[in-house]
PDB file of C-alpha atoms in Angstrom:
ATOM      1  CA  UNK A   1       0.002   0.061  -0.012  1.00 92.00           C
ATOM      2  CA  UNK A   2       2.878   2.378   0.725  1.00 96.00           C
ATOM      3  CA  UNK A   3       3.962   2.109  -2.828  1.00 97.00           C
ATOM      4  CA  UNK A   4       0.507   2.548  -4.102  1.00 98.00           C
ATOM      5  CA  UNK A   5       0.046   5.851  -2.296  1.00 98.00           C
ATOM      6  CA  UNK A   6       3.579   7.070  -3.222  1.00 98.00           C
ATOM      7  CA  UNK A   7       2.837   6.295  -6.946  1.00 98.00           C
ATOM      8  CA  UNK A   8      -0.105   8.678  -6.560  1.00 98.00           C
ATOM      9  CA  UNK A   9       2.293  11.289  -5.034  1.00 98.00           C
ATOM     10  CA  UNK A  10       4.493  10.834  -8.030  1.00 98.00           C
ATOM     11  CA  UNK A  11       1.519  11.372 -10.332  1.00 98.00           C
ATOM     12  CA  UNK A  12       1.141  14.668  -8.618  1.00 98.00           C
ATOM     13  CA  UNK A  13       4.823  15.435  -9.027  1.00 98.00           C
ATOM     14  CA  UNK A  14       4.477  14.716 -12.825  1.00 98.00           C
ATOM     15  CA  UNK A  15       1.637  17.397 -12.990  1.00 97.00           C
ATOM     16  CA  UNK A  16       4.105  19.917 -11.434  1.00 97.00           C
ATOM     17  CA  UNK A  17       6.781  18.882 -13.967  1.00 97.00           C
ATOM     18  CA  UNK A  18       4.545  19.633 -16.821  1.00 96.00           C
ATOM     19  CA  UNK A  19       3.850  23.065 -15.509  1.00 96.00           C
ATOM     20  CA  UNK A  20       7.504  23.878 -15.047  1.00 95.00           C
ATOM     21  CA  UNK A  21       7.446  23.615 -11.253  1.00 96.00           C
ATOM     22  CA  UNK A  22      10.004  21.548  -9.244  1.00 96.00           C
ATOM     23  CA  UNK A  23       8.221  18.133  -9.480  1.00 97.00           C
ATOM     24  CA  UNK A  24       7.235  17.303  -5.834  1.00 98.00           C
ATOM     25  CA  UNK A  25       3.896  15.740  -5.022  1.00 98.00           C
ATOM     26  CA  UNK A  26       2.007  14.942  -1.842  1.00 98.00           C
ATOM     27  CA  UNK A  27      -1.001  12.733  -0.888  1.00 98.00           C
ATOM     28  CA  UNK A  28      -2.790  12.854   2.450  1.00 98.00           C
ATOM     29  CA  UNK A  29      -4.415   9.643   3.564  1.00 98.00           C
ATOM     30  CA  UNK A  30      -6.752   8.769   6.542  1.00 98.00           C
ATOM     31  CA  UNK A  31      -7.943   5.189   7.257  1.00 97.00           C
ATOM     32  CA  UNK A  32      -6.971   4.151   3.731  1.00 95.00           C
ATOM     33  CA  UNK A  33      -8.836   6.940   1.991  1.00 97.00           C
ATOM     34  CA  UNK A  34      -7.409   9.793   0.035  1.00 98.00           C
ATOM     35  CA  UNK A  35      -8.106  13.060   1.853  1.00 98.00           C
ATOM     36  CA  UNK A  36      -6.067  15.274  -0.445  1.00 98.00           C
ATOM     37  CA  UNK A  37      -3.636  15.468  -3.327  1.00 98.00           C
ATOM     38  CA  UNK A  38      -1.244  18.405  -4.308  1.00 98.00           C
ATOM     39  CA  UNK A  39       1.819  19.470  -6.185  1.00 98.00           C
ATOM     40  CA  UNK A  40       4.288  22.122  -5.745  1.00 97.00           C
ATOM     41  CA  UNK A  41       3.130  25.348  -7.310  1.00 95.00           C
ATOM     42  CA  UNK A  42       5.566  27.962  -6.066  1.00 93.00           C
ATOM     43  CA  UNK A  43       6.481  29.547  -9.387  1.00 92.00           C
ATOM     44  CA  UNK A  44       3.072  29.939 -10.825  1.00 92.00           C
ATOM     45  CA  UNK A  45       1.349  31.100  -7.716  1.00 92.00           C
ATOM     46  CA  UNK A  46       4.498  33.306  -6.857  1.00 92.00           C
ATOM     47  CA  UNK A  47       4.153  32.264  -3.236  1.00 92.00           C
ATOM     48  CA  UNK A  48       6.932  30.936  -1.152  1.00 91.00           C
ATOM     49  CA  UNK A  49       4.585  28.970   0.960  1.00 94.00           C
ATOM     50  CA  UNK A  50       3.075  26.850  -1.793  1.00 96.00           C
ATOM     51  CA  UNK A  51       4.990  23.553  -1.507  1.00 96.00           C
ATOM     52  CA  UNK A  52       3.116  20.275  -2.156  1.00 98.00           C
ATOM     53  CA  UNK A  53       2.860  19.391   1.445  1.00 98.00           C
ATOM     54  CA  UNK A  54       1.327  22.790   2.493  1.00 97.00           C
ATOM     55  CA  UNK A  55      -1.233  22.724  -0.231  1.00 97.00           C
ATOM     56  CA  UNK A  56      -2.219  19.092   0.689  1.00 98.00           C
ATOM     57  CA  UNK A  57      -2.549  20.158   4.298  1.00 97.00           C
ATOM     58  CA  UNK A  58      -4.590  23.164   3.502  1.00 96.00           C
ATOM     59  CA  UNK A  59      -6.943  21.001   1.350  1.00 97.00           C
ATOM     60  CA  UNK A  60      -7.200  18.252   3.924  1.00 97.00           C
ATOM     61  CA  UNK A  61      -8.045  20.920   6.748  1.00 96.00           C
ATOM     62  CA  UNK A  62     -10.712  22.276   4.451  1.00 96.00           C
ATOM     63  CA  UNK A  63     -12.147  18.758   3.724  1.00 97.00           C
ATOM     64  CA  UNK A  64     -12.136  17.595   7.261  1.00 97.00           C
ATOM     65  CA  UNK A  65     -13.193  20.995   8.655  1.00 96.00           C
ATOM     66  CA  UNK A  66     -10.605  20.891  11.329  1.00 96.00           C
ATOM     67  CA  UNK A  67      -6.892  22.213  11.574  1.00 94.00           C
ATOM     68  CA  UNK A  68      -6.129  18.928  13.384  1.00 95.00           C
ATOM     69  CA  UNK A  69      -5.399  16.261  10.888  1.00 97.00           C
ATOM     70  CA  UNK A  70      -5.333  13.442  13.601  1.00 94.00           C
ATOM     71  CA  UNK A  71      -5.023   9.965  12.197  1.00 96.00           C
ATOM     72  CA  UNK A  72      -3.667  11.193   8.896  1.00 97.00           C
ATOM     73  CA  UNK A  73      -0.625  10.177   7.024  1.00 98.00           C
ATOM     74  CA  UNK A  74       1.224  12.176   4.406  1.00 98.00           C
ATOM     75  CA  UNK A  75       3.198  10.686   1.332  1.00 98.00           C
ATOM     76  CA  UNK A  76       5.543  13.041  -0.232  1.00 98.00           C
ATOM     77  CA  UNK A  77       8.020  12.347  -3.113  1.00 97.00           C
ATOM     78  CA  UNK A  78      10.869  14.422  -1.443  1.00 95.00           C
ATOM     79  CA  UNK A  79      11.889  14.626   2.155  1.00 92.00           C
ATOM     80  CA  UNK A  80      10.070  17.624   3.560  1.00 91.00           C
ATOM     81  CA  UNK A  81      11.839  21.029   4.037  1.00 89.00           C
ATOM     82  CA  UNK A  82      11.879  22.528   7.458  1.00 84.00           C
ATOM     83  CA  UNK A  83       8.729  24.668   6.785  1.00 90.00           C
ATOM     84  CA  UNK A  84       6.810  21.565   5.523  1.00 93.00           C
ATOM     85  CA  UNK A  85       8.036  19.496   8.400  1.00 89.00           C
ATOM     86  CA  UNK A  86       6.852  22.131  10.903  1.00 89.00           C
ATOM     87  CA  UNK A  87       3.511  22.282   9.057  1.00 94.00           C
ATOM     88  CA  UNK A  88       3.142  18.533   9.359  1.00 94.00           C
ATOM     89  CA  UNK A  89       3.891  18.684  13.167  1.00 89.00           C
ATOM     90  CA  UNK A  90       1.400  21.570  13.578  1.00 91.00           C
ATOM     91  CA  UNK A  91      -1.304  19.800  11.818  1.00 95.00           C
ATOM     92  CA  UNK A  92      -0.755  16.678  13.875  1.00 93.00           C
ATOM     93  CA  UNK A  93      -0.317  14.172  11.048  1.00 95.00           C
ATOM     94  CA  UNK A  94       0.955  11.044  12.653  1.00 93.00           C
ATOM     95  CA  UNK A  95       3.220   9.781  10.023  1.00 94.00           C
ATOM     96  CA  UNK A  96       5.375  10.962   7.027  1.00 93.00           C
ATOM     97  CA  UNK A  97       6.467   8.662   4.232  1.00 96.00           C
ATOM     98  CA  UNK A  98       8.798  10.226   1.743  1.00 94.00           C
ATOM     99  CA  UNK A  99      10.557   9.070  -1.328  1.00 96.00           C
ATOM    100  CA  UNK A 100      13.861  10.781  -2.176  1.00 95.00           C
ATOM    101  CA  UNK A 101      16.102  12.111   0.414  1.00 90.00           C
ATOM    102  CA  UNK A 102      16.847  15.869   0.498  1.00 86.00           C
ATOM    103  CA  UNK A 103      20.396  16.556   1.886  1.00 74.00           C
ATOM    104  CA  UNK A 104      19.685  20.193   2.727  1.00 69.00           C
ATOM    105  CA  UNK A 105      17.984  20.566   6.157  1.00 56.00           C
ATOM    106  CA  UNK A 106      16.523  17.486   7.630  1.00 54.00           C
ATOM    107  CA  UNK A 107      18.563  14.863   6.034  1.00 49.00           C
ATOM    108  CA  UNK A 108      20.131  14.069   9.379  1.00 44.00           C
ATOM    109  CA  UNK A 109      16.731  13.694  11.005  1.00 49.00           C
ATOM    110  CA  UNK A 110      15.106  11.002   8.874  1.00 45.00           C
ATOM    111  CA  UNK A 111      13.797   7.565   9.630  1.00 48.00           C
ATOM    112  CA  UNK A 112      13.438   7.913  13.311  1.00 46.00           C
ATOM    113  CA  UNK A 113      10.642   8.482  15.791  1.00 40.00           C
ATOM    114  CA  UNK A 114      10.506  11.964  17.324  1.00 45.00           C
ATOM    115  CA  UNK A 115       8.937  13.651  20.147  1.00 43.00           C
ATOM    116  CA  UNK A 116       7.985  17.049  18.900  1.00 45.00           C
ATOM    117  CA  UNK A 117       5.579  19.504  20.329  1.00 43.00           C
ATOM    118  CA  UNK A 118       3.058  17.467  22.256  1.00 47.00           C
ATOM    119  CA  UNK A 119       2.819  14.414  19.914  1.00 55.00           C
ATOM    120  CA  UNK A 120       4.704  11.771  18.238  1.00 71.00           C
ATOM    121  CA  UNK A 121       5.660  11.686  14.696  1.00 83.00           C
ATOM    122  CA  UNK A 122       6.845   8.779  12.682  1.00 87.00           C
ATOM    123  CA  UNK A 123       9.040   9.126   9.569  1.00 88.00           C
ATOM    124  CA  UNK A 124       9.769   6.590   7.024  1.00 90.00           C
ATOM    125  CA  UNK A 125      11.851   7.452   3.956  1.00 91.00           C
ATOM    126  CA  UNK A 126      12.958   5.736   0.764  1.00 93.00           C
ATOM    127  CA  UNK A 127       9.562   4.675  -0.521  1.00 97.00           C
ATOM    128  CA  UNK A 128      10.016   4.288  -4.400  1.00 98.00           C
ATOM    129  CA  UNK A 129      13.073   6.303  -3.758  1.00 97.00           C
ATOM    130  CA  UNK A 130      14.663   5.829  -7.204  1.00 97.00           C
ATOM    131  CA  UNK A 131      11.480   6.817  -9.045  1.00 97.00           C
ATOM    132  CA  UNK A 132      11.093   9.929  -6.908  1.00 97.00           C
ATOM    133  CA  UNK A 133      14.669  10.904  -7.460  1.00 96.00           C
ATOM    134  CA  UNK A 134      14.435  10.259 -11.224  1.00 97.00           C
ATOM    135  CA  UNK A 135      11.648  12.773 -11.838  1.00 97.00           C
ATOM    136  CA  UNK A 136      13.685  15.538  -9.931  1.00 96.00           C
ATOM    137  CA  UNK A 137      16.870  14.565 -11.781  1.00 96.00           C
ATOM    138  CA  UNK A 138      15.116  14.815 -15.290  1.00 96.00           C
ATOM    139  CA  UNK A 139      13.527  18.206 -14.241  1.00 96.00           C
ATOM    140  CA  UNK A 140      16.903  19.816 -13.303  1.00 94.00           C
ATOM    141  CA  UNK A 141      18.536  18.283 -16.389  1.00 94.00           C
ATOM    142  CA  UNK A 142      15.885  19.949 -18.573  1.00 92.00           C
ATOM    143  CA  UNK A 143      16.169  23.309 -16.671  1.00 88.00           C
ATOM    144  CA  UNK A 144      20.061  23.288 -17.273  1.00 90.00           C
ATOM    145  CA  UNK A 145      19.600  22.593 -20.933  1.00 85.00           C
ATOM    146  CA  UNK A 146      17.507  25.815 -21.341  1.00 77.00           C
TER     147      UNK A 146
ATOM    148  CA  UNK B   1      11.892  52.066  14.721  1.00 92.00           C
ATOM    149  CA  UNK B   2      12.033  48.312  15.752  1.00 96.00           C
ATOM    150  CA  UNK B   3       9.617  49.144  18.582  1.00 97.00           C
ATOM    151  CA  UNK B   4       7.495  51.112  16.090  1.00 98.00           C
ATOM    152  CA  UNK B   5       7.050  48.020  13.879  1.00 98.00           C
ATOM    153  CA  UNK B   6       6.719  45.610  16.794  1.00 98.00           C
ATOM    154  CA  UNK B   7       3.874  47.831  18.151  1.00 98.00           C
ATOM    155  CA  UNK B   8       2.121  47.349  14.806  1.00 98.00           C
ATOM    156  CA  UNK B   9       2.563  43.663  15.117  1.00 98.00           C
ATOM    157  CA  UNK B  10       1.166  43.840  18.673  1.00 98.00           C
ATOM    158  CA  UNK B  11      -1.864  45.611  17.177  1.00 98.00           C
ATOM    159  CA  UNK B  12      -2.334  42.746  14.890  1.00 98.00           C
ATOM    160  CA  UNK B  13      -2.015  40.271  17.859  1.00 98.00           C
ATOM    161  CA  UNK B  14      -4.834  42.287  19.588  1.00 98.00           C
ATOM    162  CA  UNK B  15      -7.183  41.664  16.667  1.00 98.00           C
ATOM    163  CA  UNK B  16      -6.605  37.985  16.959  1.00 97.00           C
ATOM    164  CA  UNK B  17      -7.191  38.275  20.652  1.00 97.00           C
ATOM    165  CA  UNK B  18     -10.703  39.777  19.991  1.00 96.00           C
ATOM    166  CA  UNK B  19     -11.521  36.890  17.624  1.00 96.00           C
ATOM    167  CA  UNK B  20     -10.529  34.243  20.193  1.00 95.00           C
ATOM    168  CA  UNK B  21      -7.309  33.231  18.365  1.00 96.00           C
ATOM    169  CA  UNK B  22      -3.999  32.881  20.098  1.00 96.00           C
ATOM    170  CA  UNK B  23      -2.920  36.476  19.876  1.00 97.00           C
ATOM    171  CA  UNK B  24       0.186  36.654  17.629  1.00 98.00           C
ATOM    172  CA  UNK B  25       0.752  39.300  14.984  1.00 98.00           C
ATOM    173  CA  UNK B  26       3.263  39.912  12.204  1.00 98.00           C
ATOM    174  CA  UNK B  27       4.377  42.702  10.011  1.00 98.00           C
ATOM    175  CA  UNK B  28       6.679  42.535   6.875  1.00 98.00           C
ATOM    176  CA  UNK B  29       8.681  45.596   6.050  1.00 98.00           C
ATOM    177  CA  UNK B  30      10.745  46.532   3.159  1.00 98.00           C
ATOM    178  CA  UNK B  31      12.976  49.672   2.941  1.00 97.00           C
ATOM    179  CA  UNK B  32      10.884  51.185   5.832  1.00 95.00           C
ATOM    180  CA  UNK B  33       7.518  50.607   4.185  1.00 97.00           C
ATOM    181  CA  UNK B  34       4.919  48.156   5.459  1.00 98.00           C
ATOM    182  CA  UNK B  35       4.404  45.348   2.931  1.00 98.00           C
ATOM    183  CA  UNK B  36       1.929  43.398   4.802  1.00 98.00           C
ATOM    184  CA  UNK B  37       0.257  42.786   8.214  1.00 98.00           C
ATOM    185  CA  UNK B  38      -1.509  39.716   9.551  1.00 98.00           C
ATOM    186  CA  UNK B  39      -2.602  37.783  12.657  1.00 98.00           C
ATOM    187  CA  UNK B  40      -3.018  34.241  13.629  1.00 97.00           C
ATOM    188  CA  UNK B  41      -6.251  32.844  12.236  1.00 95.00           C
ATOM    189  CA  UNK B  42      -5.892  29.141  12.740  1.00 93.00           C
ATOM    190  CA  UNK B  43      -9.190  28.459  14.669  1.00 92.00           C
ATOM    191  CA  UNK B  44     -11.510  30.471  12.571  1.00 92.00           C
ATOM    192  CA  UNK B  45      -9.975  29.296   9.300  1.00 92.00           C
ATOM    193  CA  UNK B  46      -9.744  25.709  10.518  1.00 92.00           C
ATOM    194  CA  UNK B  47      -6.390  25.613   8.937  1.00 92.00           C
ATOM    195  CA  UNK B  48      -3.133  24.444  10.664  1.00 91.00           C
ATOM    196  CA  UNK B  49      -1.079  26.625   8.245  1.00 94.00           C
ATOM    197  CA  UNK B  50      -2.606  29.909   9.122  1.00 96.00           C
ATOM    198  CA  UNK B  51      -0.098  31.339  11.597  1.00 96.00           C
ATOM    199  CA  UNK B  52       0.361  35.052  11.556  1.00 98.00           C
ATOM    200  CA  UNK B  53       3.819  34.808   9.804  1.00 98.00           C
ATOM    201  CA  UNK B  54       2.508  32.495   6.957  1.00 97.00           C
ATOM    202  CA  UNK B  55      -0.453  34.896   6.209  1.00 97.00           C
ATOM    203  CA  UNK B  56       1.937  37.857   6.168  1.00 98.00           C
ATOM    204  CA  UNK B  57       4.295  36.039   3.794  1.00 97.00           C
ATOM    205  CA  UNK B  58       1.469  35.029   1.527  1.00 96.00           C
ATOM    206  CA  UNK B  59       0.065  38.597   1.405  1.00 97.00           C
ATOM    207  CA  UNK B  60       3.694  40.050   0.821  1.00 97.00           C
ATOM    208  CA  UNK B  61       4.308  37.509  -2.110  1.00 96.00           C
ATOM    209  CA  UNK B  62       1.039  38.730  -3.608  1.00 96.00           C
ATOM    210  CA  UNK B  63       1.769  42.331  -3.161  1.00 97.00           C
ATOM    211  CA  UNK B  64       5.331  42.096  -4.549  1.00 97.00           C
ATOM    212  CA  UNK B  65       4.443  39.525  -7.185  1.00 96.00           C
ATOM    213  CA  UNK B  66       7.293  37.329  -6.294  1.00 96.00           C
ATOM    214  CA  UNK B  67       7.871  34.476  -3.991  1.00 94.00           C
ATOM    215  CA  UNK B  68      11.212  35.849  -3.063  1.00 95.00           C
ATOM    216  CA  UNK B  69      10.834  38.532  -0.400  1.00 97.00           C
ATOM    217  CA  UNK B  70      14.367  39.744  -0.725  1.00 94.00           C
ATOM    218  CA  UNK B  71      15.170  42.786   1.232  1.00 96.00           C
ATOM    219  CA  UNK B  72      12.215  42.225   3.606  1.00 97.00           C
ATOM    220  CA  UNK B  73      12.174  41.878   7.362  1.00 98.00           C
ATOM    221  CA  UNK B  74       9.593  40.365   9.548  1.00 98.00           C
ATOM    222  CA  UNK B  75       8.396  41.493  12.914  1.00 98.00           C
ATOM    223  CA  UNK B  76       6.514  39.034  14.934  1.00 97.00           C
ATOM    224  CA  UNK B  77       5.161  39.097  18.445  1.00 97.00           C
ATOM    225  CA  UNK B  78       6.207  35.557  19.349  1.00 95.00           C
ATOM    226  CA  UNK B  79       9.293  33.662  18.246  1.00 92.00           C
ATOM    227  CA  UNK B  80       8.445  31.665  15.161  1.00 91.00           C
ATOM    228  CA  UNK B  81       7.594  27.981  15.384  1.00 89.00           C
ATOM    229  CA  UNK B  82       9.542  25.613  13.123  1.00 84.00           C
ATOM    230  CA  UNK B  83       6.960  25.942  10.303  1.00 90.00           C
ATOM    231  CA  UNK B  84       7.113  29.633  10.206  1.00 93.00           C
ATOM    232  CA  UNK B  85      10.877  29.712  10.663  1.00 90.00           C
ATOM    233  CA  UNK B  86      11.112  27.541   7.517  1.00 89.00           C
ATOM    234  CA  UNK B  87       8.776  29.660   5.695  1.00 94.00           C
ATOM    235  CA  UNK B  88      10.681  32.686   6.455  1.00 94.00           C
ATOM    236  CA  UNK B  89      13.916  31.021   5.204  1.00 89.00           C
ATOM    237  CA  UNK B  90      12.072  29.798   2.103  1.00 91.00           C
ATOM    238  CA  UNK B  91      10.795  33.238   1.239  1.00 95.00           C
ATOM    239  CA  UNK B  92      14.338  34.730   1.682  1.00 93.00           C
ATOM    240  CA  UNK B  93      13.344  37.302   4.291  1.00 95.00           C
ATOM    241  CA  UNK B  94      16.622  38.713   5.625  1.00 93.00           C
ATOM    242  CA  UNK B  95      15.874  39.405   9.206  1.00 94.00           C
ATOM    243  CA  UNK B  96      13.440  38.245  12.020  1.00 93.00           C
ATOM    244  CA  UNK B  97      12.576  40.467  14.849  1.00 96.00           C
ATOM    245  CA  UNK B  98      10.558  38.836  17.477  1.00 94.00           C
ATOM    246  CA  UNK B  99       9.000  39.811  20.789  1.00 96.00           C
ATOM    247  CA  UNK B 100       8.304  37.017  23.300  1.00 95.00           C
ATOM    248  CA  UNK B 101      10.439  33.968  23.484  1.00 90.00           C
ATOM    249  CA  UNK B 102       8.835  30.570  22.760  1.00 86.00           C
ATOM    250  CA  UNK B 103      10.370  27.825  24.788  1.00 74.00           C
ATOM    251  CA  UNK B 104       9.102  25.047  22.504  1.00 69.00           C
ATOM    252  CA  UNK B 105      11.059  24.487  19.473  1.00 56.00           C
ATOM    253  CA  UNK B 106      13.435  27.175  18.419  1.00 54.00           C
ATOM    254  CA  UNK B 107      14.213  28.615  21.850  1.00 49.00           C
ATOM    255  CA  UNK B 108      17.812  27.363  21.737  1.00 44.00           C
ATOM    256  CA  UNK B 109      18.411  28.842  18.346  1.00 49.00           C
ATOM    257  CA  UNK B 110      17.496  32.460  18.843  1.00 45.00           C
ATOM    258  CA  UNK B 111      19.570  35.725  18.617  1.00 48.00           C
ATOM    259  CA  UNK B 112      22.258  34.342  16.413  1.00 46.00           C
ATOM    260  CA  UNK B 113      23.187  34.450  12.729  1.00 40.00           C
ATOM    261  CA  UNK B 114      22.605  31.325  10.755  1.00 45.00           C
ATOM    262  CA  UNK B 115      23.576  29.948   7.472  1.00 43.00           C
ATOM    263  CA  UNK B 116      20.591  28.071   6.333  1.00 45.00           C
ATOM    264  CA  UNK B 117      19.820  26.917   2.745  1.00 43.00           C
ATOM    265  CA  UNK B 118      21.769  29.413   0.541  1.00 47.00           C
ATOM    266  CA  UNK B 119      21.271  32.595   2.347  1.00 55.00           C
ATOM    267  CA  UNK B 120      22.011  34.201   5.744  1.00 71.00           C
ATOM    268  CA  UNK B 121      19.213  35.135   8.187  1.00 83.00           C
ATOM    269  CA  UNK B 122      19.565  37.348  11.084  1.00 87.00           C
ATOM    270  CA  UNK B 123      17.521  36.910  14.201  1.00 88.00           C
ATOM    271  CA  UNK B 124      16.892  39.488  16.937  1.00 90.00           C
ATOM    272  CA  UNK B 125      14.547  38.723  19.872  1.00 91.00           C
ATOM    273  CA  UNK B 126      13.209  40.584  22.877  1.00 93.00           C
ATOM    274  CA  UNK B 127      11.684  43.585  21.037  1.00 97.00           C
ATOM    275  CA  UNK B 128       8.919  44.805  23.340  1.00 98.00           C
ATOM    276  CA  UNK B 129       9.131  41.503  24.995  1.00 97.00           C
ATOM    277  CA  UNK B 130       7.006  42.343  28.055  1.00 97.00           C
ATOM    278  CA  UNK B 131       4.167  43.730  26.032  1.00 97.00           C
ATOM    279  CA  UNK B 132       4.178  40.655  23.618  1.00 97.00           C
ATOM    280  CA  UNK B 133       4.306  38.349  26.580  1.00 96.00           C
ATOM    281  CA  UNK B 134       1.531  40.071  28.453  1.00 97.00           C
ATOM    282  CA  UNK B 135      -1.042  39.783  25.570  1.00 97.00           C
ATOM    283  CA  UNK B 136      -0.347  36.044  25.366  1.00 96.00           C
ATOM    284  CA  UNK B 137      -0.667  35.587  29.211  1.00 96.00           C
ATOM    285  CA  UNK B 138      -3.866  37.520  29.295  1.00 96.00           C
ATOM    286  CA  UNK B 139      -5.371  35.350  26.522  1.00 96.00           C
ATOM    287  CA  UNK B 140      -4.481  32.107  28.309  1.00 95.00           C
ATOM    288  CA  UNK B 141      -5.764  33.331  31.569  1.00 94.00           C
ATOM    289  CA  UNK B 142      -9.069  34.294  29.876  1.00 92.00           C
ATOM    290  CA  UNK B 143      -9.200  30.737  28.231  1.00 88.00           C
ATOM    291  CA  UNK B 144      -8.640  28.971  31.581  1.00 90.00           C
ATOM    292  CA  UNK B 145     -11.323  30.843  33.232  1.00 85.00           C
ATOM    293  CA  UNK B 146     -13.951  29.677  30.742  1.00 77.00           C
TER     294      UNK B 146
END
């Protein structure tokens, strides 16, 4: 099932790719049901906040009529940045599944259980890692050619 | 001038207070001019993302037609949480001025210069600290009475 959801997140990343955005996708799932899907939209929206995870959280809060996304899990193609990691904590999502590793901020934190704020969060990386990496590599290769 | 801008952020926090939201306000300034003002709106919007800083960044991006808020500074009544700190980094704001200290996440990081992502960020805490603390204390006192 993890691979199934990550594949859906990859489909979202591909949508971002087509629109010239850094191809990152996210899916929020609760009790096996998809709550929201989103892709990075920073360039087109000209908004520093609009990473895939943030948009997915925003949509999920709207759908569930609550800022607390208790019982939800997020699948994201790239390890979250510090902003998105914080947003995931703030929204009380219980587990992060990510695909490719990001060596910038949180690389050193991955694949462990943390005690942050007043709740536990569980992180599992490397789901369809190669596929998630490939789409990013292809994107940056295309960018550099231009 | 720091106190002047922080006072404006406090005015925003007071608006949040009146609406039953945790009273935190933020102001973004560029070259001495106010770019955006915002207050925490998490409960009413039922959105985990809607902290004062995030809304201020979103408004500033819209106003400046760019996700890069280069040359901007943010004034916020409470030390940013990890999500907002990450959002400030992502938006390339150059300096954070905050009022009250938050002992949760980033307490240990404050008042220093960091090298995060590909740019420097400068942090200065304790601007009108007592005033910023007082409004939060009054809010939680009121909540507990209920």
